XYZ file of C-alpha atoms in Angstrom:
572
model
C 0.084 -0.166 0.027
C 2.824 2.486 0.920
C 4.751 1.430 -2.313
C 1.433 2.080 -4.320
C 0.600 5.734 -2.859
C 4.298 6.360 -3.143
C 4.210 5.927 -7.049
C 1.134 7.254 -7.171
C 2.172 10.603 -5.854
C 5.425 10.323 -8.327
C 3.105 9.761 -11.508
C 1.221 12.967 -10.367
C 4.275 14.937 -10.222
C 5.356 13.916 -13.233
C 2.348 14.726 -14.925
C 2.361 18.532 -13.446
C 6.299 18.649 -13.992
C 7.251 21.085 -16.986
C 10.033 18.817 -18.451
C 7.700 15.620 -18.608
C 7.465 14.538 -22.041
C 4.764 11.418 -21.779
C 4.316 8.620 -19.474
C 7.757 6.860 -19.747
C 10.234 8.124 -17.623
C 13.580 9.348 -18.656
C 16.501 9.098 -16.127
C 18.279 12.299 -17.525
C 15.145 14.598 -17.377
C 14.192 12.889 -13.732
C 18.040 14.608 -13.109
C 17.106 17.863 -14.187
C 13.472 17.580 -12.259
C 15.835 17.327 -9.438
C 17.790 20.059 -9.782
C 15.256 22.197 -10.619
C 12.675 21.194 -8.059
C 11.346 24.226 -5.818
C 11.882 26.197 -9.518
C 9.208 27.514 -11.843
C 9.558 29.322 -15.355
C 9.541 32.633 -13.998
C 12.535 32.058 -11.921
C 14.914 30.565 -14.565
C 18.246 32.033 -14.863
C 18.579 33.693 -18.552
C 21.870 32.234 -19.717
C 22.923 36.083 -20.759
C 22.216 37.486 -17.646
C 25.672 36.075 -16.493
C 27.037 38.431 -18.691
C 25.402 41.509 -17.602
C 22.814 41.235 -20.797
C 19.248 41.904 -19.947
C 16.182 39.376 -21.040
C 14.868 40.427 -23.885
C 10.911 39.923 -22.047
C 12.619 42.365 -19.629
C 13.391 44.937 -21.977
C 10.162 45.007 -23.430
C 8.046 45.407 -20.505
C 10.183 48.094 -19.903
C 9.196 49.703 -23.310
C 6.150 48.629 -22.624
C 5.830 50.560 -19.079
C 7.241 53.692 -20.092
C 5.039 54.028 -23.407
C 2.054 54.002 -21.211
C 3.904 56.080 -18.848
C 4.302 58.672 -21.698
C 0.376 57.883 -22.736
C -0.584 58.643 -19.276
C 1.536 61.803 -18.994
C 0.498 63.406 -21.863
C -3.455 62.330 -21.272
C -2.847 64.113 -17.753
C -1.219 67.175 -19.372
C -4.192 67.255 -21.684
C -6.638 67.111 -19.507
C -4.905 70.179 -17.298
C -4.822 71.964 -20.254
C -8.751 71.828 -20.791
C -9.156 72.542 -17.323
C -6.697 75.769 -17.078
C -8.464 77.217 -20.148
C -11.775 77.030 -18.851
C -10.341 78.298 -15.607
C -8.785 81.593 -17.910
C -12.422 81.797 -19.711
C -14.508 81.900 -16.370
C -11.335 84.345 -15.258
C -11.957 86.652 -18.108
C -15.253 87.428 -17.491
C -15.117 87.581 -13.744
C -12.220 90.191 -14.476
C -14.279 92.272 -16.849
C -16.915 92.605 -13.387
C -14.266 93.160 -11.149
C -12.712 95.979 -13.213
C -16.101 97.667 -13.805
C -16.743 97.555 -9.961
C -13.200 99.351 -9.480
C -14.082 101.944 -11.573
C -12.246 104.143 -13.688
C -10.731 107.061 -12.152
C -7.755 108.292 -10.567
C -5.548 105.538 -10.654
C -6.061 105.012 -14.414
C -5.166 108.691 -15.071
C -1.722 107.966 -13.119
C -1.745 104.894 -14.860
C -2.084 106.756 -18.649
C 0.401 109.720 -17.235
C 3.027 107.171 -16.585
C 2.619 104.762 -19.784
C 2.411 107.887 -22.115
C 5.807 109.268 -20.729
C 7.213 105.618 -21.921
C 5.608 105.967 -25.336
C 6.809 109.646 -25.511
C 10.481 107.886 -25.374
C 9.518 105.438 -27.543
C 8.336 107.954 -30.268
C 11.734 110.226 -29.240
C 13.930 107.750 -30.094
C 12.506 107.519 -33.787
C 13.196 111.259 -34.500
C 15.707 112.607 -32.383
C 18.450 111.381 -34.384
C 17.001 113.099 -37.547
C 16.979 116.494 -35.491
C 20.016 116.057 -33.815
C 22.453 114.547 -36.474
C 23.149 117.480 -38.552
C 24.324 119.352 -35.597
C 25.776 116.648 -33.831
C 27.995 115.505 -36.739
C 29.616 118.989 -37.139
C 30.134 119.136 -33.214
C 32.266 115.814 -33.111
C 33.462 115.754 -36.904
C 31.876 112.351 -38.041
C 31.678 110.847 -41.258
C 29.005 109.120 -42.982
C 30.915 105.840 -41.835
C 31.012 106.924 -38.047
C 27.251 108.897 -37.213
C 26.277 105.588 -35.756
C 28.850 106.359 -33.183
C 26.278 108.918 -32.055
C 25.602 107.814 -29.108
C 29.171 108.025 -27.455
C 28.728 111.686 -28.232
C 29.145 112.975 -24.804
C 32.395 110.884 -24.212
C 34.290 111.617 -27.235
C 36.785 114.304 -28.285
C 38.955 116.010 -25.218
C 36.972 119.345 -25.005
C 33.516 119.258 -23.626
C 30.894 121.845 -24.968
C 27.415 122.098 -24.003
C 26.163 122.824 -27.781
C 22.347 123.051 -28.272
C 22.047 119.465 -29.977
C 23.569 118.097 -26.563
C 20.796 120.224 -24.379
C 18.119 118.821 -27.128
C 19.448 115.470 -26.363
C 18.909 115.445 -22.601
C 15.579 117.000 -22.892
C 14.653 114.135 -25.186
C 16.009 111.582 -22.872
C 13.825 112.874 -19.584
C 10.392 111.091 -20.633
C 12.641 107.926 -20.640
C 14.088 108.452 -17.429
C 11.102 109.551 -15.794
C 8.906 106.726 -16.472
C 11.542 104.521 -16.012
C 11.886 105.679 -12.223
C 7.602 106.140 -12.362
C 7.170 102.474 -13.253
C 8.799 101.069 -10.121
C 6.493 103.015 -8.088
C 2.892 101.306 -9.752
C 1.787 97.847 -8.920
C 2.219 95.161 -11.181
C -0.342 93.524 -13.461
C -3.319 91.984 -11.430
C -4.454 89.989 -14.362
C -0.902 88.826 -14.857
C -0.725 87.642 -11.144
C -3.724 85.499 -11.447
C -2.389 84.105 -14.385
C 0.613 83.102 -12.234
C -1.612 81.742 -9.419
C -0.600 84.691 -6.995
C -4.161 85.181 -6.214
C -3.805 87.466 -2.700
C -1.050 89.633 -4.023
C -3.731 90.334 -7.329
C -6.611 90.930 -4.906
C -4.836 93.588 -2.922
C -3.752 95.105 -6.145
C -7.099 95.559 -7.144
C -8.566 96.479 -3.607
C -6.158 99.279 -3.827
C -7.404 100.390 -7.829
C -10.760 100.529 -6.132
C -10.230 102.191 -3.356
C -7.923 104.918 -5.001
C -10.795 105.572 -7.351
C -13.611 105.523 -4.701
C -11.754 108.313 -2.878
C -11.476 110.658 -5.838
C -15.046 110.419 -6.338
C -15.953 111.146 -2.394
C -17.145 107.637 -1.680
C -14.449 106.603 0.364
C -17.040 104.108 2.490
C -17.811 102.162 -0.828
C -16.530 98.394 0.048
C -14.693 96.348 -2.610
C -16.887 93.405 -2.522
C -14.815 90.812 -4.003
C -13.578 87.913 -1.861
C -12.266 85.410 -4.313
C -10.972 85.496 -7.743
C -10.417 82.491 -10.321
C -7.487 81.224 -10.578
C -6.280 79.101 -13.439
C -4.474 76.097 -13.037
C -0.860 75.986 -12.890
C 0.752 73.637 -15.840
C 4.234 73.612 -14.134
C 5.567 73.956 -10.830
C 9.070 76.192 -10.657
C 11.225 75.126 -7.478
C 14.503 77.665 -6.834
C 17.147 76.489 -4.781
C 17.317 78.476 -1.769
C 20.524 80.270 -0.100
C 20.659 77.418 2.579
C 20.859 74.172 -0.876
C 23.038 75.771 -3.275
C 25.245 78.771 -4.478
C 24.433 82.138 -5.527
C 25.542 80.844 -9.432
C 23.097 77.664 -9.083
C 20.556 79.817 -7.964
C 20.899 82.240 -10.893
C 21.385 79.237 -13.260
C 18.157 78.027 -12.017
C 16.335 81.303 -12.290
C 17.762 81.648 -16.036
C 16.531 77.936 -16.652
C 13.468 78.513 -15.428
C 12.535 81.796 -17.233
C 14.447 80.577 -20.687
C 12.151 77.725 -20.359
C 8.979 80.001 -19.859
C 9.640 82.082 -23.118
C 10.269 79.227 -25.323
C 7.130 77.746 -24.188
C 5.521 81.114 -24.998
C 7.354 81.662 -28.242
C 6.600 77.552 -29.085
C 2.965 78.237 -28.201
C 2.727 81.418 -30.467
C 4.194 80.159 -33.861
C 3.500 76.390 -33.510
C 0.524 76.582 -31.034
C -3.296 77.380 -31.707
C -2.465 80.743 -32.450
C -0.056 79.784 -35.156
C -2.277 80.820 -38.075
C -3.066 84.298 -36.112
C 0.899 84.986 -35.672
C 1.473 83.838 -39.386
C -1.059 86.652 -40.755
C 0.025 89.354 -38.153
C 3.797 88.583 -39.441
C 2.638 89.287 -43.152
C 1.212 92.808 -42.137
C 3.503 93.846 -39.165
C 6.246 92.850 -42.422
C 4.600 94.955 -44.902
C 4.044 97.707 -42.473
C 7.135 98.168 -41.584
C 8.574 97.746 -44.833
C 6.659 100.492 -47.063
C 6.287 102.915 -44.013
C 9.870 103.065 -42.696
C 11.303 102.710 -46.217
C 9.028 105.744 -47.424
C 9.912 107.733 -44.284
C 13.729 107.463 -44.808
C 12.953 107.916 -48.982
C 11.163 111.328 -48.604
C 13.908 113.435 -47.085
C 16.458 112.030 -49.074
C 14.639 112.326 -52.546
C 14.060 116.065 -51.050
C 17.565 116.448 -50.923
C 18.096 115.083 -54.367
C 15.833 117.408 -55.662
C 17.683 120.484 -54.321
C 21.285 119.264 -55.397
C 19.678 118.803 -58.686
C 18.152 122.236 -58.641
C 21.901 123.314 -57.309
C 23.556 121.923 -59.716
C 21.452 123.205 -62.451
C 22.428 126.911 -61.644
C 26.351 125.863 -61.649
C 28.702 128.241 -63.579
C 31.610 127.288 -65.607
C 34.641 129.297 -66.169
C 36.995 128.326 -69.217
C 40.402 129.662 -69.816
C 40.051 132.673 -67.778
C 43.119 134.602 -66.999
C 43.586 136.997 -63.781
C 46.515 139.230 -62.846
C 46.997 140.884 -59.540
C 43.279 140.884 -58.701
C 42.540 140.857 -54.547
C 39.751 138.389 -54.078
C 37.738 138.925 -50.646
C 33.868 137.823 -51.656
C 32.330 134.591 -51.561
C 32.594 132.118 -54.545
C 29.661 129.612 -54.780
C 28.698 126.839 -57.200
C 31.160 127.366 -59.933
C 33.971 125.518 -62.050
C 37.329 126.961 -63.059
C 38.641 124.965 -66.413
C 42.308 125.459 -67.905
C 42.441 128.845 -65.865
C 46.053 131.115 -65.410
C 46.033 133.214 -61.845
C 49.009 135.209 -61.341
C 49.858 137.495 -58.341
C 45.935 137.120 -56.905
C 45.514 137.680 -53.635
C 42.528 135.364 -51.973
C 42.021 137.009 -48.596
C 39.061 136.695 -45.875
C 36.713 134.495 -48.331
C 34.872 131.833 -48.905
C 34.704 128.751 -51.549
C 31.945 127.368 -51.691
C 31.140 124.121 -53.903
C 33.910 125.189 -56.299
C 36.206 123.230 -58.310
C 39.618 124.566 -60.230
C 40.729 121.896 -62.473
C 43.921 122.218 -64.878
C 44.376 125.528 -63.682
C 47.464 127.412 -63.100
C 48.694 129.117 -59.895
C 51.783 131.363 -60.071
C 52.783 133.725 -56.921
C 49.414 133.913 -55.235
C 48.349 134.228 -51.768
C 45.690 132.580 -49.523
C 44.792 134.139 -46.529
C 41.930 133.162 -43.528
C 40.309 131.283 -45.937
C 37.176 128.669 -45.439
C 35.800 126.160 -47.789
C 33.158 124.213 -48.284
C 33.184 121.295 -51.069
C 36.383 122.801 -52.545
C 38.750 121.348 -54.723
C 41.945 121.866 -56.924
C 42.339 119.193 -59.510
C 45.394 118.424 -62.051
C 46.625 121.508 -60.951
C 50.105 123.499 -60.762
C 51.051 125.727 -57.953
C 54.177 127.498 -57.791
C 55.537 130.031 -55.462
C 52.565 130.151 -53.453
C 51.316 130.974 -49.800
C 48.593 129.288 -47.809
C 48.021 131.195 -44.492
C 45.525 130.418 -42.104
C 43.285 128.756 -44.216
C 41.508 124.883 -44.097
C 42.421 123.976 -47.462
C 44.378 121.157 -45.993
C 46.086 117.807 -48.284
C 42.743 115.854 -49.074
C 41.496 118.942 -51.326
C 44.034 118.619 -53.496
C 43.740 115.739 -56.029
C 46.641 114.949 -58.391
C 48.262 118.336 -57.742
C 51.956 119.741 -58.509
C 53.445 121.942 -55.888
C 56.593 123.966 -56.993
C 58.036 126.016 -53.826
C 54.432 126.790 -52.491
C 53.945 126.942 -48.405
C 51.322 126.136 -45.996
C 51.531 128.138 -42.870
C 49.520 127.877 -39.357
C 46.350 125.942 -41.108
C 42.974 126.402 -39.459
C 42.219 123.498 -36.463
C 39.164 121.678 -36.246
C 37.426 119.151 -38.134
C 38.464 118.763 -41.798
C 35.257 117.301 -43.128
C 32.949 119.387 -45.141
C 29.177 119.508 -44.091
C 26.262 120.564 -45.756
C 24.860 123.967 -44.596
C 21.717 125.050 -46.545
C 20.027 121.037 -45.850
C 19.989 121.793 -42.275
C 16.311 123.671 -41.912
C 14.960 121.167 -44.407
C 15.753 118.121 -42.410
C 13.950 119.742 -39.278
C 11.439 121.164 -41.332
C 10.857 117.492 -42.788
C 10.921 115.709 -39.586
C 8.767 117.932 -38.197
C 6.237 118.217 -40.150
C 6.275 114.246 -40.477
C 5.670 114.387 -36.469
C 3.212 117.029 -36.382
C 0.969 114.932 -39.474
C 0.658 111.718 -37.375
C -1.486 113.606 -34.864
C -4.919 113.857 -36.893
C -4.570 110.313 -37.498
C -4.086 109.428 -33.941
C -7.449 111.246 -32.750
C -9.243 109.821 -35.872
C -8.189 106.430 -35.111
C -9.050 106.845 -30.926
C -12.217 108.160 -32.158
C -13.255 105.238 -34.807
C -11.413 102.064 -33.564
C -14.889 100.800 -31.666
C -17.353 101.945 -34.141
C -15.830 100.556 -37.293
C -14.035 97.900 -35.490
C -9.753 97.181 -35.761
C -9.453 94.994 -39.099
C -11.410 97.454 -40.909
C -9.159 100.691 -39.590
C -6.296 98.162 -41.077
C -7.299 97.371 -44.139
C -8.659 100.851 -45.059
C -5.838 103.078 -43.328
C -3.489 100.197 -45.562
C -5.366 100.748 -48.617
C -5.391 104.467 -48.583
C -1.778 104.740 -47.980
C -1.143 102.598 -51.294
C -3.180 105.055 -53.123
C -1.021 108.015 -51.585
C 2.068 106.133 -52.920
C 0.618 106.550 -56.451
C 0.502 110.110 -55.990
C 4.253 110.177 -55.409
C 4.764 109.904 -59.493
C 3.692 113.536 -59.641
C 5.747 114.974 -56.901
C 8.265 116.545 -58.330
C 9.420 119.234 -56.364
C 10.429 119.843 -52.834
C 6.845 121.138 -51.632
C 4.848 118.376 -53.269
C 7.040 115.222 -51.947
C 6.613 117.350 -48.292
C 2.999 117.383 -48.788
C 2.795 113.410 -50.283
C 5.016 112.660 -46.856
C 2.475 114.362 -44.311
C -0.830 112.654 -46.105
C 1.360 109.391 -46.055
C 1.912 109.324 -42.296
C -1.002 110.934 -41.565
C -3.252 107.834 -43.115
C -0.607 105.281 -42.090
C -0.768 105.995 -38.328
C -4.268 104.910 -38.328
C -3.311 100.806 -39.437
C -0.553 101.318 -36.537
C -2.597 102.022 -33.991
C -4.743 99.096 -34.513
C -2.538 96.652 -35.357
C -1.141 97.381 -31.656
C -4.287 97.151 -30.708
C -5.330 93.894 -32.292
C -1.970 92.032 -31.491
C -2.995 92.619 -28.194
C -6.054 91.300 -28.067
C -5.295 88.359 -29.867
C -3.393 86.464 -27.427
C -4.127 85.501 -23.927
C -2.350 87.174 -20.797
C 0.452 85.101 -20.688
C 1.542 84.777 -24.390
C 0.565 88.454 -25.200
C 4.135 90.107 -24.431
C 5.959 87.355 -25.722
C 3.989 87.638 -29.149
C 4.318 91.441 -29.414
C 7.867 91.044 -29.192
C 8.378 88.452 -31.637
C 6.095 90.651 -34.006
C 8.386 93.613 -32.974
C 10.803 92.334 -33.923
C 10.247 91.120 -37.606
C 9.206 94.835 -37.971
C 12.267 96.138 -37.217
C 13.881 93.683 -39.691
C 11.114 95.268 -42.349
C 12.707 98.483 -41.123
C 16.349 97.550 -41.767
C 15.363 96.098 -45.167
C 13.089 98.802 -46.375
C 15.513 101.486 -45.459
C 17.999 99.613 -47.150
C 16.034 99.106 -50.189
C 14.605 102.159 -50.867
C 17.687 104.518 -50.212
C 19.517 102.574 -52.870
C 17.114 104.103 -55.536
C 17.288 107.666 -54.796
C 18.010 109.991 -57.899
C 17.999 106.445 -60.060
C 14.041 105.921 -60.019
C 11.079 106.412 -58.150
C 9.384 103.269 -59.819
C 10.284 101.049 -57.880
C 10.095 102.189 -54.238
C 6.323 103.715 -55.201
C 5.586 100.342 -56.473
C 7.139 98.361 -53.821
C 5.509 100.037 -51.048
C 1.920 100.155 -52.413
C 2.117 96.431 -53.416
C 3.240 95.611 -49.863
C 0.665 97.893 -48.528
C -1.994 96.430 -50.818
C -1.182 93.377 -49.526
C -0.819 93.657 -46.081
C -4.293 95.086 -45.554
C -5.737 92.543 -47.622
C -4.111 89.843 -45.446
C -5.236 91.507 -42.524
C -8.633 91.394 -43.155
C -8.074 87.335 -42.857
C -7.917 88.432 -38.826
C -11.014 87.529 -36.530
C -12.348 90.838 -35.063
C -11.554 91.228 -31.595
C -14.243 94.179 -30.801
C -16.180 93.687 -28.067
C -14.463 90.565 -26.931
C -13.467 89.490 -23.401
C -9.999 89.595 -23.132
C -8.513 85.966 -21.914
């Protein structure tokens, strides 16, 4: 019985063993069974494990787990993004109600004043160089290639003097300085703080706005009734290393990485995210406006100066083969050309040469004393036994000339460069009228922005500006070009204002500044390109600049109509 019982138990074990292959018993398999008794298939040692090679099944399982984890993470991020968008929409509507309760009063007027100074500084930046450059280049003796160093004007030179242009630059710098100081005393945007999850700070600022306006209106007893404001869920949590856990450069590195990640994420969100089509359209409009506007604003003064030069050259007097003996010349010689002449024993004293050319002329025993000159040259001349005393006829004004027993004594000091004198007033006039002409456009756009809508104002202003460009074909005088410049600037400024507004309103608070910065950078690139292209055609042809500006304005205006209208839309 005992043997029979043991045999049955063995047979049952053999049937359940993984190495069992039928009813016949195999001694080798029995030996293997004895060795592996107490181990199942999962506990088997993989042959490559002794060599540090992972089992293929383990690798496959790890990849499956990682894919599952990534899918869950993406799903969680998508759900969190959907919740945040819903929270932002609720916040946008609630924020409008809160602002209505805060009212409009003293706080907004103070804010308008501070921001107005900042905008004034931006406007001064655009026009101050054109006003100060004519005087500054004479004061600091700047050539055309060195005018870009104007910003270093206060530190250049060994002798410092308070010239009028320096005072003008200091006065123009005041709005920037005052606004920079005043902004330090203004609170942070409560909407921005709410987007960053800083509820308490935002609530305190809104309460301050409410109390400031109510006190100014004579109702200080009115209570701020808002107790809780919707705060969007935060996508990322940024941790900063404190002083006890890291050095100062580690904390700076963390701040830099955090800021860079925020900027990079915002830029990607604007360019590749749900706002990519709006960003693309706005980029085209910004670029087309900058190319035409800044290109023409540089082209107008250059064309006016070109017309002046052409008119001046048409009045040039040419003297050929004249002989002058023993004469004393003490008056101004202007816009003259003397060719193949002969001057013997002549005196040039206390006189002024202006745009005078002596070519293939012979000077013998002449005397130059206290002579000043502008754009005056001696070319292929022979100068014999002649004395130059206290003059500004420097070496570079003699081109391929031959000197025989001639002497230069006590030449005038100072700048050795020639500068235009007559065009200074014209530069001031053109810049002043161009700046003044945008004032009516600013007023009209402010009054009609909410009536006709942003897109119609952009498209209409750009199309009207394109029509103004075609009238430039008929501008063949200084006065005509100045008039068309004023009309162009006055009509195009409305498009700029509407473009700024629609750019701000199309993006949510967290991406608004980044989007505006990207588009403004593209605008600067268009301005540089426009200045380069338009200036290269001055005196060559008017067709290319006019057609390029008109085509750019028409194309940009039509593309702008594809943008969504933001009038009466709640800001996200």
